[in-house]
Amino acid sequence: PLPHAEMDHGDSWISNVEFSPDGRLIASGDTEGNLAAWSAESGQQQFFVKAHGPPVNVLAFSQDGKRLATASFDHLVRLCDVATGSMLREFHGHTNSIFGLSFSADGTRLASSCTDGSVRLWEVETGREILKLGKNALSLGRIAFSPNGNRLLAASNANVVTVWDATPKSAATSPTVEFNPPGRVFAVEHALDGRHVVSAGEDGVRIWDLVERKEKRHVQKQMALDIALHPNQMQIAAVHPLDMKNQQAIGTQIWNLSDGSDVHAIRWEDDPGFREHDIRLAISPDGKWIASGGRHGARVRAMQDSITERPGYRLGPQDAKVWAIEFSPCNRFVAVRTGEEIRIFETSQLT
């Protein structure tokens, strides 16, 4: 399929991209510290502003789509008004680079995670720090609130998956639950049931039980580069190398979350040399499509297609290194980010 719209930041390298909760806007940051918002429908730029001096490391929309948070190497979190592009306030406190941001579902709190090992909770309307979590020992990246907003999930660049209680009124350095898989962790996800966490990393895919505080199931024992939960929360998908020695093939395995049983496998086309963190995985909100992006470009297939069925669709050129792939919450679009541009495709073309 041909792109529905294309966006770029001129000569600047695009570092991240995010759909608004209603799927109407796309926000993007670049290595020059610029922040932009675009119409997903037309590709028209809504604003282009200077958010940071260093690169924009991460960005996140509030659930109502009215606020956009960004963070960078400058130790700052900044809050932007999506309607105007104006900067509303800064959040001060971190002592190193920030790579994780997450809004609570009600939009009143913002969590940020830092390479200094800390997680901080902020009051969105005032910028006041509510709570500091962490041991100041592990470099933290991706962070996410649980669906009910009571917990925070984070993965370090070591072999630690940490879950904190996000409700205390005073500082709490000890995690609620901490899991230690044998290898490095590349991705973590909360299940909507509030009880389970799924991790992917060097030692494969593991399901953790927050109530019993232990590993529930080790569903895959070979390296998993990324994971995605099906919207019905009944299935997990993980992308993994099929040929570690020659680094040529990528596959996706799908399991049932409840018992770890196999659903089916997908083999993507041969990949011309993947590396750790190179592969991204996404499932459409309606659960119909699964997409993969990496050094092989971007491809999308029907979820029900097994390993022997049709190869699916390529989104953009094969030689374009894809750094991120994401479906819009409204299910209408899929965005593919290379360093140079963002391409938007309509899911209606995937027939």
Short mmCIF file of C-alpha atoms in Angstrom, two decimals:
data_model
loop_
_atom_site.label_atom_id
_atom_site.label_comp_id
_atom_site.label_asym_id
_atom_site.label_seq_id
_atom_site.Cartn_x
_atom_site.Cartn_y
_atom_site.Cartn_z
CA PRO A 1 0.00 0.00 0.00
CA LEU A 2 1.00 3.62 -0.58
CA PRO A 3 1.41 6.06 2.34
CA HIS A 4 -1.66 8.09 3.25
CA ALA A 5 0.57 10.91 4.54
CA GLU A 6 4.27 11.60 5.14
CA MET A 7 5.93 13.93 7.66
CA ASP A 8 9.52 14.96 8.37
CA HIS A 9 11.58 17.34 10.54
CA GLY A 10 13.68 18.74 7.73
CA ASP A 11 17.32 17.81 8.33
CA SER A 12 16.71 16.66 11.91
CA TRP A 13 16.59 12.98 12.90
CA ILE A 14 13.17 11.93 14.23
CA SER A 15 13.65 10.28 17.62
CA ASN A 16 10.08 9.26 18.59
CA VAL A 17 6.45 9.25 17.54
CA GLU A 18 3.14 8.85 19.38
CA PHE A 19 -0.55 8.88 18.42
CA SER A 20 -2.98 10.92 20.48
CA PRO A 21 -5.57 8.78 22.35
CA ASP A 22 -8.26 9.60 19.77
CA GLY A 23 -5.92 8.82 16.86
CA ARG A 24 -6.40 12.21 15.22
CA LEU A 25 -2.94 13.60 15.93
CA ILE A 26 0.61 12.33 15.77
CA ALA A 27 3.34 13.89 17.91
CA SER A 28 7.03 13.56 17.05
CA GLY A 29 10.31 14.65 18.60
CA ASP A 30 13.75 14.95 17.08
CA THR A 31 17.45 14.98 17.97
CA GLU A 32 17.53 18.79 17.93
CA GLY A 33 15.01 18.97 20.78
CA ASN A 34 12.07 19.96 18.57
CA LEU A 35 8.50 18.81 19.15
CA ALA A 36 5.86 18.66 16.40
CA ALA A 37 2.21 17.66 16.11
CA TRP A 38 0.51 16.62 12.88
CA SER A 39 -2.96 15.74 11.65
CA ALA A 40 -3.02 11.99 11.01
CA GLU A 41 -5.78 12.57 8.45
CA SER A 42 -4.08 15.20 6.29
CA GLY A 43 -0.45 15.19 7.40
CA GLN A 44 -0.72 18.92 8.06
CA GLN A 45 1.56 20.26 10.76
CA GLN A 46 -0.27 21.68 13.78
CA PHE A 47 2.80 23.12 15.52
CA PHE A 48 6.59 22.84 15.59
CA VAL A 49 8.28 24.12 18.77
CA LYS A 50 11.58 23.91 20.62
CA ALA A 51 10.97 21.65 23.63
CA HIS A 52 14.54 20.88 24.77
CA GLY A 53 18.13 21.70 23.91
CA PRO A 54 19.23 18.06 23.66
CA PRO A 55 17.23 15.39 21.78
CA VAL A 56 13.67 14.51 22.78
CA ASN A 57 14.11 11.08 24.36
CA VAL A 58 10.47 10.26 25.04
CA LEU A 59 7.01 11.79 24.78
CA ALA A 60 3.55 10.87 26.07
CA PHE A 61 -0.02 12.13 25.62
CA SER A 62 -2.41 12.51 28.52
CA GLN A 63 -5.49 10.29 28.22
CA ASP A 64 -7.73 13.23 27.23
CA GLY A 65 -5.24 14.24 24.52
CA LYS A 66 -4.95 17.82 25.80
CA ARG A 67 -1.44 17.60 27.22
CA LEU A 68 1.83 16.27 25.84
CA ALA A 69 4.84 15.55 28.04
CA THR A 70 8.43 15.36 26.80
CA ALA A 71 11.78 14.52 28.43
CA SER A 72 15.42 14.66 27.46
CA PHE A 73 19.08 14.46 28.47
CA ASP A 74 18.72 17.87 30.15
CA HIS A 75 17.11 16.17 33.23
CA LEU A 76 13.84 18.01 32.56
CA VAL A 77 10.26 16.95 31.93
CA ARG A 78 8.20 19.56 30.07
CA LEU A 79 4.44 19.81 29.57
CA CYS A 80 2.94 21.16 26.35
CA ASP A 81 -0.59 22.35 25.50
CA VAL A 82 -1.59 20.27 22.48
CA ALA A 83 -4.07 22.88 21.21
CA THR A 84 -1.45 25.65 20.91
CA GLY A 85 1.96 24.04 21.20
CA SER A 86 2.82 26.35 24.10
CA MET A 87 4.92 25.07 27.02
CA LEU A 88 2.91 25.04 30.24
CA ARG A 89 5.47 24.04 32.87
CA GLU A 90 8.67 22.18 33.72
CA PHE A 91 9.22 19.38 36.23
CA HIS A 92 12.56 19.59 38.09
CA GLY A 93 14.20 16.93 40.23
CA HIS A 94 15.91 14.26 38.14
CA THR A 95 19.71 14.26 38.10
CA ASN A 96 20.28 12.42 34.82
CA SER A 97 18.72 11.56 31.46
CA ILE A 98 15.01 10.66 31.35
CA PHE A 99 13.78 7.87 29.09
CA GLY A 100 10.34 6.96 30.46
CA LEU A 101 7.06 8.90 30.77
CA SER A 102 3.52 7.76 31.59
CA PHE A 103 0.30 9.59 32.49
CA SER A 104 -2.18 8.08 34.91
CA ALA A 105 -5.55 7.24 33.35
CA ASP A 106 -7.25 10.23 35.02
CA GLY A 107 -4.50 12.58 33.80
CA THR A 108 -3.75 14.02 37.24
CA ARG A 109 -0.36 12.34 37.69
CA LEU A 110 2.69 11.96 35.48
CA ALA A 111 5.46 9.41 36.12
CA SER A 112 9.00 9.76 34.81
CA SER A 113 11.90 7.31 34.99
CA CYS A 114 15.56 8.20 34.83
CA THR A 115 18.99 6.69 34.33
CA ASP A 116 19.79 7.77 37.90
CA GLY A 117 17.53 4.89 38.99
CA SER A 118 14.67 7.02 40.26
CA VAL A 119 11.01 7.19 39.37
CA ARG A 120 9.18 10.40 40.22
CA LEU A 121 5.46 11.08 40.35
CA TRP A 122 4.31 14.61 39.57
CA GLU A 123 1.08 16.53 39.99
CA VAL A 124 0.29 17.56 36.43
CA GLU A 125 -1.53 20.82 37.15
CA THR A 126 1.11 22.25 39.49
CA GLY A 127 4.38 20.49 38.60
CA ARG A 128 4.79 19.47 42.24
CA GLU A 129 6.67 16.27 42.97
CA ILE A 130 4.30 13.90 44.78
CA LEU A 131 6.52 10.89 45.31
CA LYS A 132 10.02 9.61 44.60
CA LEU A 133 10.57 5.90 44.08
CA GLY A 134 13.65 3.83 43.35
CA LYS A 135 16.97 2.75 44.76
CA ASN A 136 19.20 5.05 42.69
CA ALA A 137 21.03 1.97 41.51
CA LEU A 138 19.50 0.80 38.25
CA SER A 139 19.15 2.73 35.02
CA LEU A 140 15.43 2.76 34.20
CA GLY A 141 13.83 3.09 30.78
CA ARG A 142 10.25 2.24 29.85
CA ILE A 143 7.65 2.91 32.56
CA ALA A 144 3.88 2.47 32.66
CA PHE A 145 0.97 2.88 35.05
CA SER A 146 -1.18 -0.16 35.67
CA PRO A 147 -4.70 0.11 34.16
CA ASN A 148 -6.17 1.15 37.55
CA GLY A 149 -3.35 3.65 38.20
CA ASN A 150 -2.31 2.05 41.51
CA ARG A 151 0.98 0.58 40.35
CA LEU A 152 3.97 1.59 38.27
CA LEU A 153 5.86 -0.91 36.13
CA ALA A 154 9.46 -0.34 35.05
CA ALA A 155 12.24 -2.33 33.42
CA SER A 156 15.92 -1.60 33.94
CA ASN A 157 18.73 -2.10 31.46
CA ALA A 158 19.79 -4.99 33.70
CA ASN A 159 17.77 -8.10 34.58
CA VAL A 160 15.19 -6.43 36.82
CA VAL A 161 11.43 -5.94 36.42
CA THR A 162 10.08 -3.66 39.15
CA VAL A 163 6.53 -2.85 40.24
CA TRP A 164 5.87 -0.06 42.75
CA ASP A 165 2.82 1.01 44.68
CA ALA A 166 2.00 4.40 43.15
CA THR A 167 -0.38 5.50 45.91
CA PRO A 168 1.79 6.31 48.99
CA LYS A 169 1.88 9.91 50.17
CA SER A 170 5.54 9.80 51.24
CA ALA A 171 8.79 8.58 49.69
CA ALA A 172 9.08 4.81 49.29
CA THR A 173 12.35 3.38 48.02
CA SER A 174 11.36 -0.29 48.19
CA PRO A 175 9.42 -1.81 45.31
CA THR A 176 6.12 -3.55 45.90
CA VAL A 177 7.36 -6.49 43.80
CA GLU A 178 10.68 -7.12 42.09
CA PHE A 179 11.39 -9.93 39.62
CA ASN A 180 14.81 -10.99 38.39
CA PRO A 181 14.87 -12.95 35.13
CA PRO A 182 18.33 -14.37 34.29
CA GLY A 183 18.98 -12.10 31.28
CA ARG A 184 18.53 -8.48 30.31
CA VAL A 185 14.95 -7.24 29.93
CA PHE A 186 13.99 -5.53 26.66
CA ALA A 187 10.23 -4.99 27.09
CA VAL A 188 7.51 -5.26 29.76
CA GLU A 189 3.71 -5.03 29.62
CA HIS A 190 0.87 -4.90 32.17
CA ALA A 191 -2.10 -7.20 31.62
CA LEU A 192 -5.49 -5.53 32.05
CA ASP A 193 -6.42 -7.98 34.81
CA GLY A 194 -4.03 -6.03 37.06
CA ARG A 195 -2.50 -9.26 38.29
CA HIS A 196 0.00 -10.24 35.62
CA VAL A 197 3.08 -8.69 34.03
CA VAL A 198 4.78 -10.02 30.90
CA SER A 199 8.49 -9.50 30.19
CA ALA A 200 10.65 -10.15 27.14
CA GLY A 201 14.42 -10.35 27.12
CA GLU A 202 17.54 -12.42 26.63
CA ASP A 203 16.04 -15.44 28.36
CA GLY A 204 12.71 -15.31 26.50
CA VAL A 205 9.17 -14.47 27.58
CA ARG A 206 7.99 -14.80 31.17
CA ILE A 207 4.61 -14.20 32.83
CA TRP A 208 4.78 -12.90 36.43
CA ASP A 209 2.05 -13.04 39.07
CA LEU A 210 1.86 -9.87 41.18
CA VAL A 211 -0.43 -11.43 43.79
CA GLU A 212 1.69 -14.51 44.42
CA ARG A 213 4.87 -12.49 43.76
CA LYS A 214 6.49 -15.12 41.59
CA GLU A 215 6.97 -16.31 38.04
CA LYS A 216 3.83 -17.95 36.73
CA ARG A 217 5.10 -19.29 33.44
CA HIS A 218 8.15 -19.27 31.16
CA VAL A 219 6.46 -19.52 27.78
CA GLN A 220 9.51 -19.03 25.56
CA LYS A 221 13.11 -19.81 26.42
CA GLN A 222 14.89 -18.18 23.48
CA MET A 223 15.61 -14.46 23.20
CA ALA A 224 12.56 -12.22 22.67
CA LEU A 225 13.16 -8.70 21.33
CA ASP A 226 9.71 -7.19 21.87
CA ILE A 227 6.21 -8.18 23.00
CA ALA A 228 2.65 -7.03 22.42
CA LEU A 229 -0.59 -7.98 24.15
CA HIS A 230 -3.67 -8.72 22.07
CA PRO A 231 -6.48 -6.21 22.77
CA ASN A 232 -8.62 -9.01 24.20
CA GLN A 233 -5.81 -9.57 26.74
CA MET A 234 -6.05 -13.31 26.13
CA GLN A 235 -2.94 -13.64 23.94
CA ILE A 236 0.71 -12.54 23.94
CA ALA A 237 2.85 -12.06 20.85
CA ALA A 238 6.66 -11.95 20.92
CA VAL A 239 9.11 -11.30 18.12
CA HIS A 240 12.31 -13.32 18.23
CA PRO A 241 15.26 -14.44 16.09
CA LEU A 242 14.83 -17.75 14.29
CA ASP A 243 18.50 -17.95 13.35
CA MET A 244 20.81 -16.50 16.03
CA LYS A 245 24.01 -17.76 14.34
CA ASN A 246 23.50 -16.05 10.98
CA GLN A 247 21.07 -13.35 12.18
CA GLN A 248 18.89 -13.69 9.10
CA ALA A 249 15.35 -14.63 10.10
CA ILE A 250 12.71 -13.16 12.40
CA GLY A 251 9.60 -14.90 13.70
CA THR A 252 6.66 -14.14 15.96
CA GLN A 253 5.14 -16.64 18.35
CA ILE A 254 1.66 -16.17 19.83
CA TRP A 255 0.52 -17.78 23.11
CA ASN A 256 -2.55 -17.85 25.30
CA LEU A 257 -1.95 -15.72 28.40
CA SER A 258 -4.00 -17.98 30.67
CA ASP A 259 -2.08 -21.24 30.25
CA GLY A 260 0.90 -20.44 27.99
CA SER A 261 -0.27 -22.76 25.22
CA ASP A 262 0.82 -22.04 21.64
CA VAL A 263 -1.68 -20.38 19.29
CA HIS A 264 0.47 -20.21 16.16
CA ALA A 265 3.72 -18.87 14.73
CA ILE A 266 4.52 -16.33 12.03
CA ARG A 267 7.73 -16.21 10.03
CA TRP A 268 8.58 -12.83 8.58
CA GLU A 269 10.77 -12.51 5.51
CA ASP A 270 14.51 -12.92 6.03
CA ASP A 271 16.05 -9.98 7.85
CA PRO A 272 19.42 -8.65 6.59
CA GLY A 273 21.10 -8.69 10.00
CA PHE A 274 19.03 -7.82 13.09
CA ARG A 275 20.49 -6.64 16.38
CA GLU A 276 19.16 -6.39 19.92
CA HIS A 277 16.41 -3.77 20.25
CA ASP A 278 16.19 -3.56 16.43
CA ILE A 279 12.78 -5.21 16.12
CA ARG A 280 9.46 -3.61 17.05
CA LEU A 281 6.07 -5.31 17.29
CA ALA A 282 2.52 -3.91 17.33
CA ILE A 283 -1.02 -5.32 17.23
CA SER A 284 -3.95 -3.29 15.91
CA PRO A 285 -6.66 -2.26 18.41
CA ASP A 286 -9.22 -4.52 16.70
CA GLY A 287 -6.80 -7.46 16.99
CA LYS A 288 -6.90 -8.12 13.26
CA TRP A 289 -3.36 -7.10 12.25
CA ILE A 290 0.15 -7.62 13.59
CA ALA A 291 3.06 -5.49 12.40
CA SER A 292 6.82 -5.80 12.67
CA GLY A 293 9.49 -3.19 12.02
CA GLY A 294 13.28 -3.27 12.02
CA ARG A 295 16.24 -3.32 9.66
CA HIS A 296 14.03 -5.20 7.22
CA GLY A 297 11.65 -2.25 6.93
CA ALA A 298 8.06 -2.65 8.09
CA ARG A 299 5.54 -5.39 7.39
CA VAL A 300 2.02 -6.18 8.49
CA ARG A 301 0.07 -9.44 8.41
CA ALA A 302 -3.30 -10.73 9.50
CA MET A 303 -3.16 -12.13 13.04
CA GLN A 304 -4.77 -15.41 11.99
CA ASP A 305 -2.17 -16.10 9.29
CA SER A 306 0.03 -18.99 10.35
CA ILE A 307 3.67 -19.60 9.53
CA THR A 308 2.87 -21.14 6.15
CA GLU A 309 0.30 -18.64 4.90
CA ARG A 310 0.47 -15.42 2.88
CA PRO A 311 3.43 -13.11 3.57
CA GLY A 312 1.42 -9.96 4.25
CA TYR A 313 2.16 -6.38 3.21
CA ARG A 314 5.31 -4.29 3.17
CA LEU A 315 4.90 -0.73 4.48
CA GLY A 316 7.46 1.40 2.68
CA PRO A 317 10.80 0.42 1.14
CA GLN A 318 12.66 -2.69 2.24
CA ASP A 319 15.95 -0.87 2.82
CA ALA A 320 14.48 1.70 5.24
CA LYS A 321 15.50 1.01 8.85
CA VAL A 322 12.33 1.26 10.96
CA TRP A 323 12.72 2.49 14.53
CA ALA A 324 9.07 2.39 15.57
CA ILE A 325 5.72 1.10 14.32
CA GLU A 326 2.39 1.94 15.93
CA PHE A 327 -1.33 1.57 15.22
CA SER A 328 -3.62 4.48 16.00
CA PRO A 329 -6.09 3.91 18.88
CA CYS A 330 -8.96 4.53 16.45
CA ASN A 331 -7.66 1.60 14.35
CA ARG A 332 -7.64 3.66 11.15
CA PHE A 333 -3.90 4.27 10.74
CA VAL A 334 -0.53 2.63 11.22
CA ALA A 335 2.54 4.87 11.58
CA VAL A 336 6.02 3.80 10.54
CA ARG A 337 8.98 5.88 11.78
CA THR A 338 12.37 5.84 10.14
CA GLY A 339 14.99 8.35 11.19
CA GLU A 340 14.19 10.66 8.30
CA GLU A 341 10.39 10.59 8.16
CA ILE A 342 7.06 9.27 9.40
CA ARG A 343 4.81 7.42 6.98
CA ILE A 344 1.11 6.97 7.73
CA PHE A 345 -0.81 4.09 6.14
CA GLU A 346 -4.56 3.41 6.28
CA THR A 347 -5.54 0.01 7.61
CA SER A 348 -8.40 -0.05 5.09
CA GLN A 349 -5.77 -0.72 2.41
CA LEU A 350 -4.87 -3.99 4.15
CA THR A 351 -7.37 -6.32 2.56
#
